[in-house]
Amino acid sequence: MNPLAVLMPGFEGTTLPAWVERRLREGMGGVCLFGTNVESPEQLRTLTDAIHAANPRAIVSIDEEGGDVSRLYQHAGSPFPGKAVLGRLDDASATQAVAARVGAELRAVGVDLTLAPDVDVNSNPRNPVIGVRSFGTDPALVARHADAWVRGVQSTGVSACAKHFPGHGDTSADSHHALPVVDADEATVRTRELPPFAAAIAAGTDTVMTSHIMVPALDADLPSTFSRPILGGLLRDELGFDGVIVTDALDMAGASAGRGIPAAAVLALAGGSDLLCIGTANTDDQMGEIAAAIETAVVAGDLDPARLADAERRCAGLGARHAEVRAGEAPHLDTDASIVPAASVAGTFAVSDAARAALAADRPRVWLRLEPAANMAVGASPWGPFAAGAAPAATLGPDGDPAAFAAAVPAGALAVIVGKDNHRHPWALDAIRAVRERGEAVVVDMGWPGDEAADIATYGASRLVGAALLELIGQ
């Protein structure tokens, strides 16, 4: 028994800390990389080589969803369209090609597992954490693209991870900060949330990620990450998934609030999870505490040693397979290829007749930027047209002055107000009203739009989507 074998922590910095190297040599199962670990492709490859030198079977994972959530491009903004744009394009071959390109880039820098695709059905437009990370609201559409994305990324030797089981799309809370509840009945969960996961499993996804949510229709007592009925009964027995079950980060409030990470780790293993994603800035002391808690739980009879052995076996098997993949020839990476042109991306935008009329007029455009707090999943990253070269005349956050924001627009100019999830933020709505009181404006929502404050909805804010918006708006 080696509890370290099921742990996948994160760490700070662009080089391998001594404690992580030591734990890897002791058999730690893997590491999860984030934007703070990435400086350049060359640096990242040096880092992953060091990880694999310490433990050849270590699984190196990263959150690279190919859109707003991008660790490879955290500092520049992603050149990929993102899931919601791909869903609106609804070309499975394009989705597969994007995923294959993502996989090839990850393979080139030594990453084994991408924590993607997000196959949640975004049925709640006020979902604060899924939104444009989802392919859409229709289960059949999401299932088609889940299949394509899994096949595309795994064609490169990089493992996919279908998330967040059994479906995080119908929530109005963020599991980074709270424990969301899906109140739908069992029939709705089965017909709405499960088809994309079934499609990903049929496509051969190597891993599935759990969600820190309550689904009382499936388990009234425990969050999905800890639930034997959900992970064992539904995912393993009914859907037939035989790969590695990965937890969402256990430092999230939905998992560890009120109980701590060591207790959450024990519950996750007992519930059927295999590879435990711990979080971001983890420490050696934390790994020791978690390993000790797992050992104590086995001795006390709270964790079946056979369950721990099964998790270790699954993680070791995936790690060994990736060691073989790394020894083989990597796929060709055509860095000049444009998989989804900006013009095709712009064709997926929802544009009102009023916006088209305003843009048809020959007059100066003035860019205004609404800057909400960064989504925890996305992190701080350049976004939209501002990542693609547009310079805003003014930027407004939650504590800004709407009047000063509006005053940045010269007389006779068309204001182009760009934000994300505008309808969620009263301060953003106030700013939009202030600008419109002074003159004509086109409002762009680069998140998942609501029922107001979106003359143009782009369904994503990656750098590529921003470039497509620049082409549409003009200068």
GROMACS .gro file of C-alpha atoms in nm:
model
  475
    1MET     CA    1   0.000   0.000   0.000
    2ASN     CA    2   0.133   0.340  -0.101
    3PRO     CA    3  -0.119   0.622  -0.051
    4LEU     CA    4   0.110   0.859  -0.243
    5ALA     CA    5   0.036   0.659  -0.559
    6VAL     CA    6  -0.314   0.810  -0.587
    7LEU     CA    7  -0.217   1.174  -0.518
    8MET     CA    8  -0.185   1.443  -0.784
    9PRO     CA    9  -0.096   1.777  -0.622
   10GLY     CA   10  -0.011   2.112  -0.773
   11PHE     CA   11   0.281   2.335  -0.685
   12GLU     CA   12   0.406   2.687  -0.748
   13GLY     CA   13   0.687   2.780  -0.983
   14THR     CA   14   0.834   2.688  -1.320
   15THR     CA   15   1.091   2.440  -1.192
   16LEU     CA   16   1.040   2.118  -0.997
   17PRO     CA   17   1.051   2.174  -0.619
   18ALA     CA   18   1.273   1.939  -0.423
   19TRP     CA   19   0.982   1.810  -0.215
   20VAL     CA   20   0.780   1.720  -0.526
   21GLU     CA   21   1.077   1.539  -0.677
   22ARG     CA   22   1.126   1.344  -0.355
   23ARG     CA   23   0.758   1.249  -0.334
   24LEU     CA   24   0.763   1.140  -0.699
   25ARG     CA   25   1.062   0.917  -0.631
   26GLU     CA   26   0.862   0.771  -0.340
   27GLY     CA   27   0.587   0.680  -0.586
   28MET     CA   28   0.353   0.980  -0.594
   29GLY     CA   29   0.100   0.929  -0.873
   30GLY     CA   30   0.134   1.255  -1.061
   31VAL     CA   31   0.120   1.631  -1.063
   32CYS     CA   32  -0.132   1.883  -1.193
   33LEU     CA   33   0.015   2.186  -1.368
   34PHE     CA   34  -0.139   2.534  -1.381
   35GLY     CA   35  -0.070   2.864  -1.549
   36THR     CA   36   0.186   2.959  -1.283
   37ASN     CA   37   0.392   2.656  -1.387
   38VAL     CA   38   0.409   2.759  -1.753
   39GLU     CA   39   0.653   3.012  -1.893
   40SER     CA   40   0.724   2.877  -2.243
   41PRO     CA   41   0.699   2.546  -2.432
   42GLU     CA   42   1.071   2.487  -2.382
   43GLN     CA   43   1.053   2.553  -2.007
   44LEU     CA   44   0.744   2.335  -1.973
   45ARG     CA   45   0.910   2.045  -2.151
   46THR     CA   46   1.211   2.075  -1.920
   47LEU     CA   47   0.974   2.065  -1.622
   48THR     CA   48   0.779   1.761  -1.742
   49ASP     CA   49   1.104   1.581  -1.825
   50ALA     CA   50   1.216   1.638  -1.466
   51ILE     CA   51   0.887   1.502  -1.334
   52HIS     CA   52   0.910   1.189  -1.548
   53ALA     CA   53   1.278   1.141  -1.457
   54ALA     CA   54   1.176   1.130  -1.091
   55ASN     CA   55   0.890   0.888  -1.162
   56PRO     CA   56   0.846   0.754  -1.518
   57ARG     CA   57   0.492   0.646  -1.437
   58ALA     CA   58   0.387   0.982  -1.295
   59ILE     CA   59   0.082   1.130  -1.469
   60VAL     CA   60   0.133   1.494  -1.567
   61SER     CA   61  -0.202   1.666  -1.609
   62ILE     CA   62  -0.310   2.016  -1.703
   63ASP     CA   63  -0.635   2.207  -1.751
   64GLU     CA   64  -0.617   2.271  -2.125
   65GLU     CA   65  -0.974   2.296  -2.253
   66GLY     CA   66  -0.887   2.474  -2.577
   67GLY     CA   67  -1.068   2.802  -2.514
   68ASP     CA   68  -1.123   3.033  -2.219
   69VAL     CA   69  -0.965   2.778  -1.981
   70SER     CA   70  -0.612   2.744  -2.115
   71ARG     CA   71  -0.297   2.685  -1.913
   72LEU     CA   72  -0.070   2.664  -2.217
   73TYR     CA   73  -0.187   3.012  -2.317
   74GLN     CA   74  -0.265   3.157  -1.974
   75HIS     CA   75  -0.039   3.455  -2.041
   76ALA     CA   76  -0.146   3.529  -2.399
   77GLY     CA   77  -0.502   3.406  -2.448
   78SER     CA   78  -0.595   3.090  -2.636
   79PRO     CA   79  -0.575   3.058  -3.016
   80PHE     CA   80  -0.854   2.798  -3.002
   81PRO     CA   81  -1.228   2.873  -3.023
   82GLY     CA   82  -1.357   2.705  -2.707
   83LYS     CA   83  -1.636   2.454  -2.653
   84ALA     CA   84  -1.944   2.677  -2.689
   85VAL     CA   85  -1.820   2.821  -3.018
   86LEU     CA   86  -1.750   2.470  -3.148
   87GLY     CA   87  -2.098   2.365  -3.040
   88ARG     CA   88  -2.254   2.655  -3.229
   89LEU     CA   89  -2.040   2.575  -3.534
   90ASP     CA   90  -2.161   2.215  -3.492
   91ASP     CA   91  -1.899   2.058  -3.714
   92ALA     CA   92  -1.773   1.745  -3.541
   93SER     CA   93  -1.473   1.724  -3.773
   94ALA     CA   94  -1.365   2.075  -3.667
   95THR     CA   95  -1.404   1.981  -3.301
   96GLN     CA   96  -1.195   1.669  -3.353
   97ALA     CA   97  -0.929   1.870  -3.537
   98VAL     CA   98  -0.908   2.131  -3.261
   99ALA     CA   99  -0.877   1.858  -2.998
  100ALA     CA  100  -0.605   1.684  -3.200
  101ARG     CA  101  -0.413   2.012  -3.222
  102VAL     CA  102  -0.449   2.063  -2.847
  103GLY     CA  103  -0.326   1.708  -2.792
  104ALA     CA  104  -0.029   1.753  -3.023
  105GLU     CA  105   0.078   2.068  -2.840
  106LEU     CA  106   0.045   1.893  -2.505
  107ARG     CA  107   0.234   1.588  -2.626
  108ALA     CA  108   0.516   1.813  -2.746
  109VAL     CA  109   0.562   1.957  -2.397
  110GLY     CA  110   0.537   1.623  -2.215
  111VAL     CA  111   0.183   1.644  -2.072
  112ASP     CA  112   0.004   1.309  -2.037
  113LEU     CA  113  -0.351   1.406  -1.941
  114THR     CA  114  -0.562   1.707  -2.026
  115LEU     CA  115  -0.849   1.770  -1.786
  116ALA     CA  116  -1.091   1.813  -2.076
  117PRO     CA  117  -1.336   1.803  -2.242
  118ASP     CA  118  -1.604   1.966  -2.033
  119VAL     CA  119  -1.912   1.769  -2.138
  120ASP     CA  120  -2.160   1.935  -1.903
  121VAL     CA  121  -2.490   2.039  -2.061
  122ASN     CA  122  -2.519   2.408  -1.975
  123SER     CA  123  -2.892   2.403  -1.906
  124ASN     CA  124  -2.883   2.685  -1.649
  125PRO     CA  125  -2.793   3.018  -1.817
  126ARG     CA  126  -2.689   3.159  -1.480
  127ASN     CA  127  -2.433   2.886  -1.422
  128PRO     CA  128  -2.132   3.075  -1.284
  129VAL     CA  129  -1.860   2.821  -1.359
  130ILE     CA  130  -1.952   2.619  -1.671
  131GLY     CA  131  -2.107   2.853  -1.930
  132VAL     CA  132  -1.890   2.877  -2.244
  133ARG     CA  133  -1.684   2.578  -2.130
  134SER     CA  134  -1.982   2.367  -2.241
  135PHE     CA  135  -2.063   2.272  -2.599
  136GLY     CA  136  -2.423   2.384  -2.544
  137THR     CA  137  -2.766   2.321  -2.400
  138ASP     CA  138  -2.876   2.022  -2.610
  139PRO     CA  139  -2.765   1.682  -2.476
  140ALA     CA  140  -2.742   1.526  -2.823
  141LEU     CA  141  -2.523   1.810  -2.953
  142VAL     CA  142  -2.297   1.797  -2.649
  143ALA     CA  143  -2.270   1.419  -2.689
  144ARG     CA  144  -2.164   1.452  -3.056
  145HIS     CA  145  -1.887   1.692  -2.970
  146ALA     CA  146  -1.782   1.502  -2.658
  147ASP     CA  147  -1.721   1.203  -2.884
  148ALA     CA  148  -1.525   1.413  -3.135
  149TRP     CA  149  -1.311   1.590  -2.874
  150VAL     CA  150  -1.218   1.268  -2.695
  151ARG     CA  151  -1.124   1.098  -3.021
  152GLY     CA  152  -0.924   1.398  -3.138
  153VAL     CA  153  -0.712   1.452  -2.830
  154GLN     CA  154  -0.650   1.083  -2.767
  155SER     CA  155  -0.538   1.031  -3.126
  156THR     CA  156  -0.219   1.209  -3.017
  157GLY     CA  157  -0.151   0.983  -2.719
  158VAL     CA  158  -0.273   1.239  -2.466
  159SER     CA  159  -0.553   1.120  -2.237
  160ALA     CA  160  -0.889   1.294  -2.224
  161CYS     CA  161  -1.093   1.357  -1.909
  162ALA     CA  162  -1.470   1.393  -1.950
  163LYS     CA  163  -1.599   1.622  -1.676
  164HIS     CA  164  -1.775   1.698  -1.439
  165PHE     CA  165  -1.966   1.375  -1.367
  166PRO     CA  166  -2.261   1.336  -1.336
  167GLY     CA  167  -2.315   1.688  -1.477
  168HIS     CA  168  -2.244   2.038  -1.345
  169GLY     CA  169  -2.453   2.226  -1.601
  170ASP     CA  170  -2.769   2.287  -1.399
  171THR     CA  171  -2.613   2.472  -1.106
  172SER     CA  172  -2.624   2.834  -0.995
  173ALA     CA  173  -2.332   2.810  -0.751
  174ASP     CA  174  -1.960   2.760  -0.811
  175SER     CA  175  -1.816   2.449  -0.645
  176HIS     CA  176  -1.488   2.637  -0.595
  177HIS     CA  177  -1.671   2.841  -0.331
  178ALA     CA  178  -1.976   2.636  -0.223
  179LEU     CA  179  -2.151   2.300  -0.261
  180PRO     CA  180  -2.397   2.335  -0.553
  181VAL     CA  181  -2.717   2.131  -0.566
  182VAL     CA  182  -2.884   1.992  -0.879
  183ASP     CA  183  -3.251   1.967  -0.790
  184ALA     CA  184  -3.365   1.786  -1.105
  185ASP     CA  185  -3.543   1.453  -1.076
  186GLU     CA  186  -3.369   1.130  -1.173
  187ALA     CA  187  -3.536   1.105  -1.514
  188THR     CA  188  -3.415   1.455  -1.605
  189VAL     CA  189  -3.062   1.383  -1.486
  190ARG     CA  190  -3.051   1.066  -1.690
  191THR     CA  191  -3.185   1.215  -2.013
  192ARG     CA  192  -3.011   1.552  -1.990
  193GLU     CA  193  -2.678   1.507  -1.809
  194LEU     CA  194  -2.571   1.152  -1.890
  195PRO     CA  195  -2.573   1.123  -2.274
  196PRO     CA  196  -2.250   1.324  -2.321
  197PHE     CA  197  -2.069   1.109  -2.064
  198ALA     CA  198  -2.199   0.795  -2.230
  199ALA     CA  199  -2.068   0.927  -2.564
  200ALA     CA  200  -1.727   1.009  -2.415
  201ILE     CA  201  -1.704   0.662  -2.261
  202ALA     CA  202  -1.803   0.500  -2.592
  203ALA     CA  203  -1.529   0.706  -2.760
  204GLY     CA  204  -1.280   0.556  -2.517
  205THR     CA  205  -1.203   0.841  -2.276
  206ASP     CA  206  -0.922   0.733  -2.047
  207THR     CA  207  -1.050   0.928  -1.749
  208VAL     CA  208  -1.364   1.089  -1.609
  209MET     CA  209  -1.362   1.372  -1.356
  210THR     CA  210  -1.603   1.393  -1.065
  211SER     CA  211  -1.795   1.703  -0.960
  212HIS     CA  212  -1.828   1.845  -0.611
  213ILE     CA  213  -2.205   1.880  -0.633
  214MET     CA  214  -2.508   1.732  -0.462
  215VAL     CA  215  -2.752   1.542  -0.684
  216PRO     CA  216  -3.020   1.430  -0.438
  217ALA     CA  217  -3.203   1.231  -0.704
  218LEU     CA  218  -2.896   1.004  -0.724
  219ASP     CA  219  -2.752   1.033  -0.373
  220ALA     CA  220  -2.920   1.237  -0.102
  221ASP     CA  221  -2.631   1.207   0.141
  222LEU     CA  222  -2.296   1.277  -0.025
  223PRO     CA  223  -2.150   1.494  -0.303
  224SER     CA  224  -2.076   1.310  -0.627
  225THR     CA  225  -1.701   1.292  -0.562
  226PHE     CA  226  -1.771   1.083  -0.249
  227SER     CA  227  -2.073   0.888  -0.375
  228ARG     CA  228  -2.066   0.512  -0.423
  229PRO     CA  229  -2.410   0.510  -0.593
  230ILE     CA  230  -2.293   0.774  -0.843
  231LEU     CA  231  -1.935   0.660  -0.908
  232GLY     CA  232  -1.975   0.287  -0.852
  233GLY     CA  233  -2.336   0.218  -0.937
  234LEU     CA  234  -2.391   0.468  -1.218
  235LEU     CA  235  -2.050   0.541  -1.373
  236ARG     CA  236  -1.884   0.201  -1.332
  237ASP     CA  237  -2.168  -0.052  -1.336
  238GLU     CA  238  -2.432   0.115  -1.551
  239LEU     CA  239  -2.229   0.325  -1.797
  240GLY     CA  240  -1.948   0.070  -1.805
  241PHE     CA  241  -1.656   0.305  -1.748
  242ASP     CA  242  -1.342   0.110  -1.662
  243GLY     CA  243  -1.081   0.387  -1.674
  244VAL     CA  244  -0.943   0.620  -1.409
  245ILE     CA  245  -1.183   0.833  -1.208
  246VAL     CA  246  -1.017   1.167  -1.131
  247THR     CA  247  -1.149   1.402  -0.867
  248ASP     CA  248  -1.194   1.771  -0.921
  249ALA     CA  249  -0.955   1.961  -0.696
  250LEU     CA  250  -1.007   1.863  -0.334
  251ASP     CA  251  -0.907   2.208  -0.208
  252MET     CA  252  -1.236   2.340  -0.351
  253ALA     CA  253  -1.503   2.429  -0.096
  254GLY     CA  254  -1.747   2.182  -0.249
  255ALA     CA  255  -1.518   1.899  -0.138
  256SER     CA  256  -1.323   2.005   0.170
  257ALA     CA  257  -1.509   2.288   0.340
  258GLY     CA  258  -1.583   2.186   0.697
  259ARG     CA  259  -1.386   1.862   0.676
  260GLY     CA  260  -1.040   1.943   0.536
  261ILE     CA  261  -0.851   1.792   0.244
  262PRO     CA  262  -0.727   1.471   0.420
  263ALA     CA  263  -1.081   1.369   0.515
  264ALA     CA  264  -1.203   1.459   0.166
  265ALA     CA  265  -0.932   1.238   0.018
  266VAL     CA  266  -1.043   0.939   0.225
  267LEU     CA  267  -1.409   0.994   0.135
  268ALA     CA  268  -1.322   1.027  -0.234
  269LEU     CA  269  -1.132   0.699  -0.238
  270ALA     CA  270  -1.406   0.521  -0.043
  271GLY     CA  271  -1.664   0.655  -0.289
  272GLY     CA  272  -1.478   0.516  -0.589
  273SER     CA  273  -1.239   0.789  -0.704
  274ASP     CA  274  -0.891   0.678  -0.812
  275LEU     CA  275  -0.663   0.976  -0.881
  276LEU     CA  276  -0.698   1.261  -0.634
  277CYS     CA  277  -0.639   1.610  -0.772
  278ILE     CA  278  -0.541   1.802  -0.461
  279GLY     CA  279  -0.526   2.163  -0.581
  280THR     CA  280  -0.281   2.432  -0.680
  281ALA     CA  281  -0.025   2.562  -0.430
  282ASN     CA  282   0.008   2.239  -0.235
  283THR     CA  283   0.286   2.152   0.011
  284ASP     CA  284   0.491   1.858   0.130
  285ASP     CA  285   0.322   1.874   0.470
  286GLN     CA  286  -0.018   1.843   0.304
  287MET     CA  287   0.090   1.529   0.116
  288GLY     CA  288   0.214   1.377   0.440
  289GLU     CA  289  -0.114   1.457   0.617
  290ILE     CA  290  -0.323   1.314   0.334
  291ALA     CA  291  -0.117   0.995   0.311
  292ALA     CA  292  -0.138   0.950   0.688
  293ALA     CA  293  -0.517   1.001   0.683
  294ILE     CA  294  -0.553   0.733   0.414
  295GLU     CA  295  -0.337   0.487   0.608
  296THR     CA  296  -0.531   0.556   0.928
  297ALA     CA  297  -0.862   0.505   0.747
  298VAL     CA  298  -0.747   0.166   0.619
  299VAL     CA  299  -0.639   0.055   0.966
  300ALA     CA  300  -0.963   0.182   1.122
  301GLY     CA  301  -1.178   0.002   0.864
  302ASP     CA  302  -1.313   0.324   0.713
  303LEU     CA  303  -1.142   0.254   0.379
  304ASP     CA  304  -1.135  -0.094   0.228
  305PRO     CA  305  -0.772  -0.179   0.144
  306ALA     CA  306  -0.901  -0.350  -0.173
  307ARG     CA  307  -1.053  -0.019  -0.284
  308LEU     CA  308  -0.721   0.159  -0.229
  309ALA     CA  309  -0.536  -0.119  -0.413
  310ASP     CA  310  -0.779  -0.088  -0.704
  311ALA     CA  311  -0.721   0.288  -0.725
  312GLU     CA  312  -0.342   0.237  -0.713
  313ARG     CA  313  -0.365  -0.025  -0.988
  314ARG     CA  314  -0.568   0.199  -1.217
  315CYS     CA  315  -0.336   0.498  -1.169
  316ALA     CA  316  -0.025   0.286  -1.219
  317GLY     CA  317  -0.170   0.134  -1.534
  318LEU     CA  318  -0.243   0.473  -1.688
  319GLY     CA  319   0.101   0.601  -1.588
  320ALA     CA  320   0.274   0.297  -1.737
  321ARG     CA  321   0.084   0.334  -2.063
  322HIS     CA  322   0.190   0.696  -2.090
  323ALA     CA  323   0.552   0.600  -2.030
  324GLU     CA  324   0.520   0.375  -2.337
  325VAL     CA  325   0.353   0.655  -2.536
  326ARG     CA  326   0.636   0.896  -2.455
  327ALA     CA  327   0.886   0.643  -2.585
  328GLY     CA  328   0.713   0.643  -2.924
  329GLU     CA  329   0.712   0.897  -3.204
  330ALA     CA  330   0.518   1.215  -3.135
  331PRO     CA  331   0.261   1.339  -3.389
  332HIS     CA  332   0.364   1.611  -3.632
  333LEU     CA  333   0.277   1.956  -3.501
  334ASP     CA  334   0.191   2.203  -3.778
  335THR     CA  335   0.214   2.533  -3.594
  336ASP     CA  336   0.100   2.732  -3.897
  337ALA     CA  337  -0.231   2.552  -3.935
  338SER     CA  338  -0.550   2.755  -3.887
  339ILE     CA  339  -0.805   2.498  -3.779
  340VAL     CA  340  -1.108   2.724  -3.739
  341PRO     CA  341  -1.063   3.057  -3.923
  342ALA     CA  342  -1.173   3.378  -3.753
  343ALA     CA  343  -1.441   3.426  -4.020
  344SER     CA  344  -1.597   3.091  -3.930
  345VAL     CA  345  -1.587   3.183  -3.561
  346ALA     CA  346  -1.759   3.517  -3.632
  347GLY     CA  347  -2.031   3.325  -3.814
  348THR     CA  348  -2.129   3.160  -3.485
  349PHE     CA  349  -2.194   3.493  -3.310
  350ALA     CA  350  -2.550   3.596  -3.225
  351VAL     CA  351  -2.583   3.951  -3.364
  352SER     CA  352  -2.898   4.160  -3.328
  353ASP     CA  353  -3.045   4.356  -3.619
  354ALA     CA  354  -2.983   4.677  -3.426
  355ALA     CA  355  -2.615   4.591  -3.387
  356ARG     CA  356  -2.580   4.515  -3.757
  357ALA     CA  357  -2.738   4.851  -3.842
  358ALA     CA  358  -2.510   5.037  -3.601
  359LEU     CA  359  -2.200   4.866  -3.739
  360ALA     CA  360  -2.301   4.944  -4.096
  361ALA     CA  361  -2.254   5.317  -4.031
  362ASP     CA  362  -1.914   5.464  -4.119
  363ARG     CA  363  -1.799   5.621  -3.794
  364PRO     CA  364  -1.525   5.569  -3.536
  365ARG     CA  365  -1.551   5.281  -3.288
  366VAL     CA  366  -1.444   5.324  -2.928
  367TRP     CA  367  -1.375   5.008  -2.727
  368LEU     CA  368  -1.487   4.998  -2.365
  369ARG     CA  369  -1.395   4.708  -2.139
  370LEU     CA  370  -1.605   4.567  -1.854
  371GLU     CA  371  -1.374   4.367  -1.629
  372PRO     CA  372  -1.549   4.129  -1.387
  373ALA     CA  373  -1.356   3.932  -1.127
  374ALA     CA  374  -1.176   3.641  -1.291
  375ASN     CA  375  -1.364   3.312  -1.289
  376MET     CA  376  -1.174   3.065  -1.068
  377ALA     CA  377  -1.164   2.804  -1.343
  378VAL     CA  378  -1.038   3.050  -1.604
  379GLY     CA  379  -0.796   3.247  -1.387
  380ALA     CA  380  -0.634   3.576  -1.480
  381SER     CA  381  -0.569   3.570  -1.851
  382PRO     CA  382  -0.586   3.808  -2.149
  383TRP     CA  383  -0.922   3.775  -2.319
  384GLY     CA  384  -1.132   3.879  -2.614
  385PRO     CA  385  -1.036   4.161  -2.849
  386PHE     CA  386  -0.797   4.299  -2.586
  387ALA     CA  387  -0.586   3.984  -2.617
  388ALA     CA  388  -0.599   4.031  -2.994
  389GLY     CA  389  -0.477   4.391  -2.998
  390ALA     CA  390  -0.773   4.620  -2.925
  391ALA     CA  391  -0.695   4.907  -2.685
  392PRO     CA  392  -0.988   5.007  -2.463
  393ALA     CA  393  -1.052   5.376  -2.410
  394ALA     CA  394  -1.173   5.289  -2.060
  395THR     CA  395  -1.194   4.983  -1.834
  396LEU     CA  396  -1.449   4.941  -1.556
  397GLY     CA  397  -1.460   4.689  -1.274
  398PRO     CA  398  -1.708   4.630  -0.992
  399ASP     CA  399  -1.595   4.941  -0.799
  400GLY     CA  400  -1.558   5.178  -1.096
  401ASP     CA  401  -1.743   5.498  -1.182
  402PRO     CA  402  -1.999   5.445  -1.463
  403ALA     CA  403  -2.011   5.818  -1.542
  404ALA     CA  404  -1.635   5.838  -1.598
  405PHE     CA  405  -1.654   5.519  -1.805
  406ALA     CA  406  -1.921   5.671  -2.028
  407ALA     CA  407  -1.731   6.000  -2.060
  408ALA     CA  408  -1.448   5.818  -2.241
  409VAL     CA  409  -1.660   5.802  -2.558
  410PRO     CA  410  -1.613   6.107  -2.786
  411ALA     CA  411  -1.918   6.266  -2.943
  412GLY     CA  412  -2.021   6.094  -3.264
  413ALA     CA  413  -1.834   5.771  -3.196
  414LEU     CA  414  -1.997   5.429  -3.163
  415ALA     CA  415  -1.924   5.276  -2.823
  416VAL     CA  416  -1.845   4.905  -2.829
  417ILE     CA  417  -1.887   4.779  -2.473
  418VAL     CA  418  -1.730   4.437  -2.418
  419GLY     CA  419  -1.780   4.225  -2.110
  420LYS     CA  420  -1.842   3.871  -1.993
  421ASP     CA  421  -2.172   3.754  -1.840
  422ASN     CA  422  -2.295   4.114  -1.835
  423HIS     CA  423  -2.639   4.023  -1.706
  424ARG     CA  424  -2.490   3.886  -1.383
  425HIS     CA  425  -2.333   4.213  -1.273
  426PRO     CA  426  -2.543   4.513  -1.161
  427TRP     CA  427  -2.239   4.740  -1.190
  428ALA     CA  428  -2.197   4.635  -1.555
  429LEU     CA  429  -2.563   4.704  -1.629
  430ASP     CA  430  -2.528   5.047  -1.468
  431ALA     CA  431  -2.226   5.122  -1.685
  432ILE     CA  432  -2.406   5.013  -2.002
  433ARG     CA  433  -2.699   5.242  -1.917
  434ALA     CA  434  -2.462   5.532  -1.852
  435VAL     CA  435  -2.295   5.491  -2.192
  436ARG     CA  436  -2.626   5.462  -2.373
  437GLU     CA  437  -2.754   5.777  -2.211
  438ARG     CA  438  -2.473   5.965  -2.387
  439GLY     CA  439  -2.499   5.801  -2.729
  440GLU     CA  440  -2.533   5.485  -2.934
  441ALA     CA  441  -2.360   5.169  -2.817
  442VAL     CA  442  -2.320   4.807  -2.919
  443VAL     CA  443  -2.292   4.574  -2.620
  444VAL     CA  444  -2.090   4.254  -2.657
  445ASP     CA  445  -2.117   3.964  -2.414
  446MET     CA  446  -1.826   3.721  -2.443
  447GLY     CA  447  -1.961   3.490  -2.175
  448TRP     CA  448  -2.285   3.293  -2.174
  449PRO     CA  449  -2.546   3.564  -2.245
  450GLY     CA  450  -2.858   3.621  -2.043
  451ASP     CA  451  -3.179   3.796  -2.139
  452GLU     CA  452  -3.030   4.146  -2.142
  453ALA     CA  453  -2.711   4.339  -2.217
  454ALA     CA  454  -2.603   4.147  -2.527
  455ASP     CA  455  -2.638   4.299  -2.875
  456ILE     CA  456  -2.364   4.058  -2.981
  457ALA     CA  457  -2.304   3.727  -2.803
  458THR     CA  458  -1.978   3.551  -2.889
  459TYR     CA  459  -2.009   3.250  -2.654
  460GLY     CA  460  -1.641   3.263  -2.568
  461ALA     CA  461  -1.357   3.504  -2.495
  462SER     CA  462  -1.044   3.332  -2.623
  463ARG     CA  463  -0.790   3.532  -2.822
  464LEU     CA  464  -0.918   3.371  -3.144
  465VAL     CA  465  -1.275   3.470  -3.063
  466GLY     CA  466  -1.149   3.822  -2.986
  467ALA     CA  467  -0.979   3.839  -3.326
  468ALA     CA  468  -1.305   3.732  -3.491
  469LEU     CA  469  -1.488   4.006  -3.302
  470LEU     CA  470  -1.234   4.263  -3.422
  471GLU     CA  471  -1.301   4.159  -3.781
  472LEU     CA  472  -1.675   4.193  -3.727
  473ILE     CA  473  -1.665   4.531  -3.554
  474GLY     CA  474  -1.394   4.697  -3.764
  475GLN     CA  475  -1.198   5.001  -3.646
   0.00000   0.00000   0.00000
